[in-house]
mmCIF file of C-alpha atoms in Angstrom:
data_model
loop_
_atom_site.group_PDB
_atom_site.id
_atom_site.type_symbol
_atom_site.label_atom_id
_atom_site.label_comp_id
_atom_site.label_asym_id
_atom_site.label_seq_id
_atom_site.Cartn_x
_atom_site.Cartn_y
_atom_site.Cartn_z
ATOM 1 C CA MET A 238 78.304 49.164 137.061
ATOM 2 C CA ASP A 239 77.932 51.075 140.301
ATOM 3 C CA ALA A 240 79.036 49.259 143.439
ATOM 4 C CA THR A 241 79.538 49.693 147.132
ATOM 5 C CA HIS A 242 80.273 46.034 147.861
ATOM 6 C CA PRO A 243 83.258 45.583 150.222
ATOM 7 C CA PHE A 244 85.013 43.407 147.612
ATOM 8 C CA THR A 245 85.511 46.422 145.354
ATOM 9 C CA THR A 246 87.311 48.401 148.059
ATOM 10 C CA ALA A 247 89.296 45.497 149.562
ATOM 11 C CA ILE A 248 92.509 46.464 147.763
ATOM 12 C CA LEU A 249 92.206 50.068 148.999
ATOM 13 C CA ILE A 250 91.553 48.903 152.570
ATOM 14 C CA ARG A 251 94.617 46.630 152.373
ATOM 15 C CA LYS A 252 96.740 49.575 151.296
ATOM 16 C CA LEU A 253 95.397 51.873 154.022
ATOM 17 C CA GLU A 254 95.878 49.194 156.664
ATOM 18 C CA SER A 255 99.533 48.860 155.677
ATOM 19 C CA LEU A 256 99.838 52.320 157.270
ATOM 20 C CA PHE A 257 97.456 52.111 160.237
ATOM 21 C CA THR A 258 94.639 49.947 161.563
ATOM 22 C CA LEU A 259 91.310 51.301 160.396
ATOM 23 C CA THR A 260 88.619 51.894 162.972
ATOM 24 C CA ASP A 261 85.247 50.294 162.322
ATOM 25 C CA ASP A 262 83.899 53.691 161.304
ATOM 26 C CA GLU A 263 86.778 54.307 158.852
ATOM 27 C CA ARG A 264 86.436 50.846 157.329
ATOM 28 C CA GLN A 265 82.694 51.268 156.864
ATOM 29 C CA ALA A 266 83.231 54.671 155.237
ATOM 30 C CA VAL A 267 85.706 53.216 152.711
ATOM 31 C CA GLU A 268 83.458 50.225 152.009
ATOM 32 C CA ALA A 269 80.541 52.591 151.398
ATOM 33 C CA LEU A 270 82.367 54.641 148.751
ATOM 34 C CA PRO A 271 80.165 54.772 145.648
ATOM 35 C CA MET A 272 82.255 53.375 142.829
ATOM 36 C CA GLN A 273 81.625 52.755 139.138
ATOM 37 C CA ILE A 274 83.505 49.602 138.107
ATOM 38 C CA VAL A 275 84.678 49.572 134.492
ATOM 39 C CA ALA A 276 86.628 46.924 132.585
ATOM 40 C CA ILE A 277 89.070 48.600 130.199
ATOM 41 C CA LYS A 278 91.010 46.849 127.453
ATOM 42 C CA GLU A 279 94.783 47.071 127.177
ATOM 43 C CA ASN A 280 96.410 50.144 125.621
ATOM 44 C CA GLN A 281 93.425 52.397 126.244
ATOM 45 C CA ASP A 282 93.453 55.857 127.774
ATOM 46 C CA ILE A 283 91.586 56.312 131.047
ATOM 47 C CA VAL A 284 92.129 60.086 131.144
ATOM 48 C CA ARG A 285 94.191 62.382 128.923
ATOM 49 C CA VAL A 286 96.331 65.499 129.197
ATOM 50 C CA GLY A 287 94.055 68.530 129.368
ATOM 51 C CA ASP A 288 91.064 66.684 130.812
ATOM 52 C CA ASN A 289 89.171 68.263 133.688
ATOM 53 C CA PRO A 290 87.881 65.139 135.458
ATOM 54 C CA SER A 291 85.232 65.043 138.165
ATOM 55 C CA ARG A 292 86.371 61.638 139.458
ATOM 56 C CA SER A 293 89.513 59.642 140.227
ATOM 57 C CA CYS A 294 90.167 55.974 139.551
ATOM 58 C CA LEU A 295 91.310 53.126 141.765
ATOM 59 C CA ILE A 296 93.219 50.374 139.948
ATOM 60 C CA LEU A 297 91.514 47.118 140.979
ATOM 61 C CA SER A 298 93.410 44.766 138.672
ATOM 62 C CA GLY A 299 95.961 44.998 135.874
ATOM 63 C CA ILE A 300 98.795 47.440 135.180
ATOM 64 C CA ALA A 301 98.397 51.057 134.059
ATOM 65 C CA CYS A 302 100.846 53.895 133.483
ATOM 66 C CA THR A 303 101.015 57.661 133.543
ATOM 67 C CA TYR A 304 102.716 59.104 130.484
ATOM 68 C CA LYS A 305 103.149 62.002 128.062
ATOM 69 C CA ILE A 306 103.601 62.064 124.291
ATOM 70 C CA THR A 307 106.156 64.434 122.762
ATOM 71 C CA GLY A 308 105.472 66.553 119.706
ATOM 72 C CA ASP A 309 107.113 63.964 117.451
ATOM 73 C CA GLY A 310 105.044 61.113 118.884
ATOM 74 C CA LYS A 311 107.438 59.553 121.389
ATOM 75 C CA ARG A 312 106.063 58.285 124.694
ATOM 76 C CA GLN A 313 107.667 58.889 128.089
ATOM 77 C CA ILE A 314 106.206 56.722 130.840
ATOM 78 C CA HIS A 315 106.406 58.446 134.238
ATOM 79 C CA ASN A 316 105.180 55.611 136.466
ATOM 80 C CA PHE A 317 103.662 52.145 136.355
ATOM 81 C CA HIS A 318 100.553 51.678 138.485
ATOM 82 C CA VAL A 319 99.528 48.490 140.266
ATOM 83 C CA PRO A 320 96.304 47.438 142.024
ATOM 84 C CA GLY A 321 95.597 49.681 145.008
ATOM 85 C CA ASP A 322 96.986 52.804 143.311
ATOM 86 C CA ILE A 323 94.851 55.886 142.633
ATOM 87 C CA PRO A 324 97.068 57.362 139.895
ATOM 88 C CA ASP A 325 95.073 60.545 139.298
ATOM 89 C CA LEU A 326 94.388 61.405 142.931
ATOM 90 C CA GLN A 327 96.019 64.805 142.364
ATOM 91 C CA SER A 328 93.059 65.763 140.182
ATOM 92 C CA LEU A 329 91.162 66.401 143.408
ATOM 93 C CA HIS A 330 93.102 69.671 143.627
ATOM 94 C CA LEU A 331 94.785 70.143 140.224
ATOM 95 C CA LYS A 332 91.748 70.553 138.035
ATOM 96 C CA VAL A 333 93.441 70.167 134.639
ATOM 97 C CA LEU A 334 95.507 67.013 134.067
ATOM 98 C CA ASP A 335 99.098 67.529 132.913
ATOM 99 C CA ASN A 336 99.677 63.887 131.942
ATOM 100 C CA SER A 337 97.708 60.968 130.556
ATOM 101 C CA LEU A 338 96.789 57.720 132.278
ATOM 102 C CA GLY A 339 96.392 54.562 130.226
ATOM 103 C CA THR A 340 96.200 50.807 130.578
ATOM 104 C CA LEU A 341 99.075 48.512 129.646
ATOM 105 C CA THR A 342 97.067 45.343 130.297
ATOM 106 C CA PRO A 343 93.338 44.728 130.591
ATOM 107 C CA CYS A 344 92.362 46.560 133.785
ATOM 108 C CA SER A 345 89.440 46.778 136.133
ATOM 109 C CA VAL A 346 89.174 50.288 137.530
ATOM 110 C CA GLY A 347 86.830 51.833 140.067
ATOM 111 C CA PHE A 348 85.831 55.438 139.393
ATOM 112 C CA ILE A 349 85.105 57.471 142.534
ATOM 113 C CA THR A 350 83.688 60.978 142.258
ATOM 114 C CA HIS A 351 85.703 63.841 143.681
ATOM 115 C CA GLU A 352 82.656 64.797 145.715
ATOM 116 C CA ALA A 353 82.680 61.379 147.440
ATOM 117 C CA LEU A 354 86.455 61.537 148.033
ATOM 118 C CA ASP A 355 86.196 65.060 149.437
ATOM 119 C CA GLU A 356 83.455 63.969 151.849
ATOM 120 C CA LEU A 357 85.512 60.954 152.940
ATOM 121 C CA CYS A 358 88.572 63.130 153.603
ATOM 122 C CA GLU A 359 86.567 65.756 155.476
ATOM 123 C CA ARG A 360 85.041 63.135 157.775
ATOM 124 C CA HIS A 361 88.166 61.011 158.265
ATOM 125 C CA TYR A 362 91.384 62.964 158.742
ATOM 126 C CA ARG A 363 93.632 59.894 158.880
ATOM 127 C CA ILE A 364 92.399 58.709 155.499
ATOM 128 C CA ALA A 365 92.998 62.193 154.070
ATOM 129 C CA LYS A 366 96.574 62.042 155.404
ATOM 130 C CA ALA A 367 97.040 58.602 153.828
ATOM 131 C CA PHE A 368 95.893 59.914 150.434
ATOM 132 C CA TRP A 369 98.235 62.892 150.770
ATOM 133 C CA ARG A 370 101.048 60.490 151.623
ATOM 134 C CA GLU A 371 100.368 58.497 148.438
ATOM 135 C CA THR A 372 100.741 61.588 146.246
ATOM 136 C CA LEU A 373 104.025 62.388 148.021
ATOM 137 C CA ILE A 374 105.289 58.849 147.336
ATOM 138 C CA ASP A 375 104.369 59.277 143.665
ATOM 139 C CA GLY A 376 106.666 62.313 143.699
ATOM 140 C CA ALA A 377 109.435 60.291 145.357
ATOM 141 C CA ILE A 378 109.143 57.589 142.685
ATOM 142 C CA PHE A 379 109.333 60.242 139.973
ATOM 143 C CA ARG A 380 112.521 61.663 141.505
ATOM 144 C CA GLU A 381 114.082 58.209 141.653
ATOM 145 C CA TRP A 382 113.209 57.528 138.027
ATOM 146 C CA MET A 383 114.762 60.865 137.058
ATOM 147 C CA THR A 384 117.945 59.835 138.855
ATOM 148 C CA SER A 385 117.982 56.535 136.956
ATOM 149 C CA ILE A 386 117.465 58.173 133.565
ATOM 150 C CA GLY A 387 120.037 60.877 134.246
ATOM 151 C CA GLN A 388 122.779 59.001 136.059
ATOM 152 C CA ARG A 389 122.479 55.188 135.903
ATOM 153 C CA GLU A 390 123.645 52.954 133.075
ATOM 154 C CA ALA A 391 121.008 50.925 131.226
ATOM 155 C CA TYR A 392 121.783 47.678 133.093
ATOM 156 C CA SER A 393 121.405 49.426 136.434
ATOM 157 C CA ARG A 394 118.239 51.258 135.318
ATOM 158 C CA VAL A 395 116.494 48.010 134.403
ATOM 159 C CA ALA A 396 117.640 46.258 137.584
ATOM 160 C CA HIS A 397 116.393 49.197 139.665
ATOM 161 C CA LEU A 398 112.990 49.148 137.962
ATOM 162 C CA LEU A 399 112.597 45.396 138.496
ATOM 163 C CA CYS A 400 113.429 45.796 142.191
ATOM 164 C CA GLU A 401 110.917 48.628 142.588
ATOM 165 C CA MET A 402 108.073 46.830 140.848
ATOM 166 C CA MET A 403 108.637 43.608 142.782
ATOM 167 C CA MET A 404 108.434 45.522 146.064
ATOM 168 C CA ARG A 405 105.324 47.448 145.046
ATOM 169 C CA LEU A 406 103.597 44.269 143.879
ATOM 170 C CA ARG A 407 104.618 42.455 147.074
ATOM 171 C CA ALA A 408 103.102 45.268 149.163
ATOM 172 C CA VAL A 409 99.654 44.491 147.702
ATOM 173 C CA GLY A 410 100.041 40.708 147.871
ATOM 174 C CA LEU A 411 100.847 40.039 144.204
ATOM 175 C CA VAL A 412 104.237 38.323 144.632
ATOM 176 C CA ASN A 413 104.552 34.595 145.249
ATOM 177 C CA GLY A 414 107.912 33.858 146.864
ATOM 178 C CA SER A 415 110.450 35.389 144.490
ATOM 179 C CA SER A 416 108.223 35.512 141.402
ATOM 180 C CA CYS A 417 105.341 37.552 140.009
ATOM 181 C CA HIS A 418 103.196 38.040 136.938
ATOM 182 C CA TRP A 419 105.149 40.367 134.614
ATOM 183 C CA PRO A 420 103.064 41.632 131.680
ATOM 184 C CA ILE A 421 105.207 44.748 131.063
ATOM 185 C CA THR A 422 106.782 44.616 127.605
ATOM 186 C CA GLN A 423 110.318 45.493 126.572
ATOM 187 C CA ALA A 424 108.987 48.512 124.648
ATOM 188 C CA GLU A 425 107.217 49.751 127.785
ATOM 189 C CA ILE A 426 110.365 49.309 129.864
ATOM 190 C CA GLY A 427 112.218 51.314 127.218
ATOM 191 C CA ASP A 428 109.619 54.097 127.275
ATOM 192 C CA ALA A 429 109.945 54.270 131.072
ATOM 193 C CA LEU A 430 113.742 54.281 131.194
ATOM 194 C CA GLY A 431 114.688 56.236 128.073
ATOM 195 C CA ILE A 432 116.393 53.368 126.228
ATOM 196 C CA THR A 433 115.541 51.555 123.004
ATOM 197 C CA THR A 434 113.647 48.280 122.895
ATOM 198 C CA VAL A 435 116.713 46.636 121.312
ATOM 199 C CA HIS A 436 118.865 47.801 124.225
ATOM 200 C CA VAL A 437 116.303 46.563 126.766
ATOM 201 C CA ASN A 438 116.400 43.157 125.080
ATOM 202 C CA ARG A 439 120.195 43.050 125.358
ATOM 203 C CA VAL A 440 120.121 44.057 129.011
ATOM 204 C CA LEU A 441 117.539 41.391 129.899
ATOM 205 C CA LYS A 442 119.619 38.743 128.121
ATOM 206 C CA ALA A 443 122.687 39.852 130.084
ATOM 207 C CA MET A 444 120.726 39.708 133.348
ATOM 208 C CA ARG A 445 119.598 36.167 132.577
ATOM 209 C CA ALA A 446 123.190 35.176 131.812
ATOM 210 C CA ASP A 447 124.357 36.759 135.073
ATOM 211 C CA GLY A 448 121.746 34.828 137.064
ATOM 212 C CA LEU A 449 119.848 37.931 138.226
ATOM 213 C CA ILE A 450 116.488 37.099 136.663
ATOM 214 C CA GLU A 451 114.479 34.305 135.097
ATOM 215 C CA LEU A 452 111.878 35.556 132.643
ATOM 216 C CA LYS A 453 109.598 33.013 131.014
ATOM 217 C CA GLY A 454 106.628 34.375 129.130
ATOM 218 C CA ASP A 455 104.861 36.742 131.506
ATOM 219 C CA ARG A 456 106.427 35.299 134.672
ATOM 220 C CA LEU A 457 109.388 37.007 136.352
ATOM 221 C CA ASN A 458 111.485 35.211 138.956
ATOM 222 C CA ILE A 459 114.358 36.782 140.886
ATOM 223 C CA PRO A 460 116.642 34.023 142.218
ATOM 224 C CA ASP A 461 119.132 36.384 143.879
ATOM 225 C CA TRP A 462 117.419 39.458 145.344
ATOM 226 C CA GLU A 463 120.540 40.907 146.962
ATOM 227 C CA LYS A 464 122.492 40.658 143.722
ATOM 228 C CA LEU A 465 119.721 42.390 141.770
ATOM 229 C CA MET A 466 119.523 45.180 144.371
ATOM 230 C CA GLN A 467 123.281 45.694 144.114
ATOM 231 C CA ALA A 468 123.149 45.788 140.313
ATOM 232 C CA GLY A 469 120.364 48.372 140.440
ATOM 233 C CA ASP A 470 121.897 50.564 143.153
ATOM 234 C CA PHE A 471 118.515 50.025 144.803
ATOM 235 C CA ASP A 472 117.593 51.491 148.175
ATOM 236 C CA PRO A 473 113.845 51.105 148.897
ATOM 237 C CA THR A 474 113.689 54.101 151.261
ATOM 238 C CA TYR A 475 111.933 56.258 148.647
ATOM 239 C CA LEU A 476 108.974 53.825 148.518
ATOM 240 C CA HIS A 477 108.267 54.447 152.235
ATOM 241 C CA LEU A 478 106.963 50.923 152.761
ATOM 242 C CA GLU A 479 106.326 49.431 156.175
ATOM 243 C CA SER A 480 109.007 47.040 157.462
ATOM 244 C CA HIS A 481 106.938 43.889 156.795
ATOM 245 C CA GLN A 482 106.522 44.921 153.140
ATOM 246 C CA VAL A 483 110.265 45.351 152.537
ATOM 247 C CA ALA A 484 111.365 41.807 153.361
ATOM 248 C CA ALA A 485 112.127 39.771 150.247
#
């Protein structure tokens, strides 16, 4: 369906207002963005490598990922995406996609045409800067993941990822105290961190035994945030969050 109701853009406004207070004119412009809302089942592609899209998508609910498939069929996940993210924002300027974007859980996504985004950015410079900032943070996350895969042991890699995702989910209001909904599977963690599913399972068991995490079904609880940060060699600077979003 097509929508311009403020509810559909509330998550985007929340993200923008974590950076600066929107003026009435800016808020109205975001709320007026024409958006096609689509419910997409889990494990479905939204866009694929080689596509030349004319629109970008805002994640409204659920978890998605950017990824590539190697010639022998292995998947490398480059980033997990949470509500408020526009994972393919770079397609505004890079006309051919060099990675795929797919859902990991059932997702609601809002498709916004490049024409509408271009008009918004031309009229509202601060919003354009905020979008540019988001693509730069995506690059920072990618660099941090590369460091984990290249230099951290598996235990530290998993701890680092859990810290990052908790902070990103907290920034958009999806963490309750020290716990959050955690639908990401062990296979998906392995595809993100370059380790086998069996090894991920062993690491998670060790973390439970060490008192770093409590994982029951799809609920993750972190009883000792400082200890998990230390285990993951985690410094949140690369996420460039505002001070009120960093507090555990």
